[in-house]
Tab-separated table of C-alpha atoms in Angstrom:
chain	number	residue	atom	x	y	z
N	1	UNK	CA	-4.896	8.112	5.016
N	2	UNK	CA	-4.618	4.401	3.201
N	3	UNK	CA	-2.795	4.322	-0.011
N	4	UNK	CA	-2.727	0.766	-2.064
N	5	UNK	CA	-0.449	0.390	-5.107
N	6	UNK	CA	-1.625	-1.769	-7.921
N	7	UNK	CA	-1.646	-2.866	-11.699
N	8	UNK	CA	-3.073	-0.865	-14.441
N	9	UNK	CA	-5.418	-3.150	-16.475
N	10	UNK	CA	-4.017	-0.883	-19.706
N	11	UNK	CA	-1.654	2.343	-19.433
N	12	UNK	CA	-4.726	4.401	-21.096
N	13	UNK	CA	-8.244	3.863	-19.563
N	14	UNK	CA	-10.940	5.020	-21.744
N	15	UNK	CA	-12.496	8.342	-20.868
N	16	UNK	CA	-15.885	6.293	-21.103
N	17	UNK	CA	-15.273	3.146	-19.623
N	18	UNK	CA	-14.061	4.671	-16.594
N	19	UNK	CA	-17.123	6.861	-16.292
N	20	UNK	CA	-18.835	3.425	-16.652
N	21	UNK	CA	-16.628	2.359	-13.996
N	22	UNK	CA	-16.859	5.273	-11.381
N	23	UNK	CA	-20.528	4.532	-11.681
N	24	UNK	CA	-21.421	0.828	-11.909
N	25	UNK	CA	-18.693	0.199	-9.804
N	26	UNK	CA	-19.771	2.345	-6.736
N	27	UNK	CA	-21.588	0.002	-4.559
N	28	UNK	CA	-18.846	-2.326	-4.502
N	29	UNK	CA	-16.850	0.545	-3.521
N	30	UNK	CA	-18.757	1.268	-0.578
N	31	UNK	CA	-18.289	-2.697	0.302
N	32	UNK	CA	-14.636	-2.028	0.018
N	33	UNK	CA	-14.997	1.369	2.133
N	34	UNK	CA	-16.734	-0.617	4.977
N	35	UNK	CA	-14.714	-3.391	4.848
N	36	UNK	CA	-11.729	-1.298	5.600
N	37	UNK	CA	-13.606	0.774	8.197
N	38	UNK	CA	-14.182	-2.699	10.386
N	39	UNK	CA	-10.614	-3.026	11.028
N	40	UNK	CA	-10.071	0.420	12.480
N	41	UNK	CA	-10.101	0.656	16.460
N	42	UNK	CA	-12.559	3.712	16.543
N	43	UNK	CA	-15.393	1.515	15.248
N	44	UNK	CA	-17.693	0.849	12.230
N	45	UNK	CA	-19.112	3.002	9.723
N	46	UNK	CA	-22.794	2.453	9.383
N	47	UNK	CA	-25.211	4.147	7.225
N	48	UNK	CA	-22.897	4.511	4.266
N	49	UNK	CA	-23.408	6.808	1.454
N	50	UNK	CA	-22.276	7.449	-1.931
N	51	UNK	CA	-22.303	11.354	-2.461
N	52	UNK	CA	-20.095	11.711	-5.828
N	53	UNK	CA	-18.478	9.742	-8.197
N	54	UNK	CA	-16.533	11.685	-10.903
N	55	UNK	CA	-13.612	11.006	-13.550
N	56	UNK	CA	-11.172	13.527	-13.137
N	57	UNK	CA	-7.357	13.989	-13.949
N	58	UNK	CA	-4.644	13.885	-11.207
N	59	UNK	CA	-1.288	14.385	-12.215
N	60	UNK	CA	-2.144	14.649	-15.259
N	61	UNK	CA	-3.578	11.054	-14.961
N	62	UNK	CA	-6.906	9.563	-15.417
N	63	UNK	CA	-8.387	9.117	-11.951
N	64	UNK	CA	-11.785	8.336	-10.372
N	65	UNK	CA	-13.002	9.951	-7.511
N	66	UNK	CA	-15.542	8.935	-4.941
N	67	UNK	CA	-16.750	10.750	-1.858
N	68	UNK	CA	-19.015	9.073	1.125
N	69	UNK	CA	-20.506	10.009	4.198
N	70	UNK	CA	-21.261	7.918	6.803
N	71	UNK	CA	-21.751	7.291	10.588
N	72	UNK	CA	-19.286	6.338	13.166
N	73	UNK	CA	-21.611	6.776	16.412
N	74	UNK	CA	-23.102	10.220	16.192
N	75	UNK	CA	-20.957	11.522	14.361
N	76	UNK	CA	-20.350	11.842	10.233
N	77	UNK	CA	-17.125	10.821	8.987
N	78	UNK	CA	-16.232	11.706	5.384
N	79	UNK	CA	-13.948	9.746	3.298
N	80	UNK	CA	-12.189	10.949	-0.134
N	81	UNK	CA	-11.254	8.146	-1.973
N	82	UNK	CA	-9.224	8.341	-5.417
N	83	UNK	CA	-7.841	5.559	-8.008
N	84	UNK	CA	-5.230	7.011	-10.555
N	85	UNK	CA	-4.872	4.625	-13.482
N	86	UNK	CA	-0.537	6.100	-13.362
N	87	UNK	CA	0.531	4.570	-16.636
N	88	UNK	CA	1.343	0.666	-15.861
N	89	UNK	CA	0.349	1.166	-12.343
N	90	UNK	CA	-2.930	2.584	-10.137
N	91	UNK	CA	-2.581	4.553	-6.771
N	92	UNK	CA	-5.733	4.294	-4.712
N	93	UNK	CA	-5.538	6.983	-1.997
N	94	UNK	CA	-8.149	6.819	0.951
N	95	UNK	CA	-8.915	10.198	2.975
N	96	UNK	CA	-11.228	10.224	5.710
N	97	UNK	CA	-12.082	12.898	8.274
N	98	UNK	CA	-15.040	14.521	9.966
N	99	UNK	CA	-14.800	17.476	7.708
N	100	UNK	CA	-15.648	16.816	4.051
N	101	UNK	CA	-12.986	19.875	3.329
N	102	UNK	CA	-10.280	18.334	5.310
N	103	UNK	CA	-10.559	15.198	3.992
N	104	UNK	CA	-10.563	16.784	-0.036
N	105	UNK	CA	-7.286	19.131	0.983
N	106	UNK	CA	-5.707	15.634	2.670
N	107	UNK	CA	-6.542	13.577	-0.479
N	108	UNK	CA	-5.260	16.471	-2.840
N	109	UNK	CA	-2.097	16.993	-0.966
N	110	UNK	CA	-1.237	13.509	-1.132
N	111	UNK	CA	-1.813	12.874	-4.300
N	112	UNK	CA	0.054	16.598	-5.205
N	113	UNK	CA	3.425	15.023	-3.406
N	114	UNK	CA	2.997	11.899	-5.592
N	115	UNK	CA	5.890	11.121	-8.013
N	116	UNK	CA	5.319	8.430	-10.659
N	117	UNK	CA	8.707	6.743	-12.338
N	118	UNK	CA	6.810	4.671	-15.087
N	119	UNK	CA	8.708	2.436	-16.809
N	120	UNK	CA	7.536	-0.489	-19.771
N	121	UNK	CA	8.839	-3.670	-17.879
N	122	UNK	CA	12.311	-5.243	-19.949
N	123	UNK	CA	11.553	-7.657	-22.787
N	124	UNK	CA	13.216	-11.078	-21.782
């Protein structure tokens, strides 16, 4: 499980744009996926593939969701990966497992336990 916090480029993505997103954005995605998988000690994913890339809601948020398969040796290795645009902030949460299943149920349970405070910064 990797979870990255970040900055909301606007507190209300368009329904649109990020369907414009999930899709034109995938294969830099799956650079981002691999990159991440180098640094782990079990090995490199090879023979990376995109199998979904939805808009969805989480928590009531706008979120996109991306699943891949790829190869770690001989075996597949699935990873869950969802970005919810959480009002002035995003929560990208990274599942991976050898089970598709386990790796949806992991990403969903994270994301289930998440509790967003947001807040419009102070004007100075």
């Amino acid at each position: 499980m990797t979870v990255k916090l970040g900055v909301s480029p606007t507190r209300s993505p368009d329904p649109q744009a990020l369907q414009k997103f999930a899709q034109d954005d995938a294969a830099r995605q799956m650079a981002i996926v691999e990159e991440a998988s180098s640094s782990t000690s079990s090995g490199r994913l090879q023979d990376l593939n995109l199998l979904t890339s939805t808009v969805t809601k989480a928590k009531d948020y706008p979120a996109v969701h991306w699943e891949y398969r790829g190869q770690l040796g001989d075996k597949s290795v699935f990873i869950v990966r969802k970005l919810v645009f959480a009002g002035s902030g995003t929560v990208d949460v990274i599942s991976s497992s050898l089970s598709l299943d386990v790796a949806r149920r992991n990403s969903a349970d994270f994301v289930a336990l998440i509790e967003v405070e947001d807040y419009l910064p102070k004007a100075r």
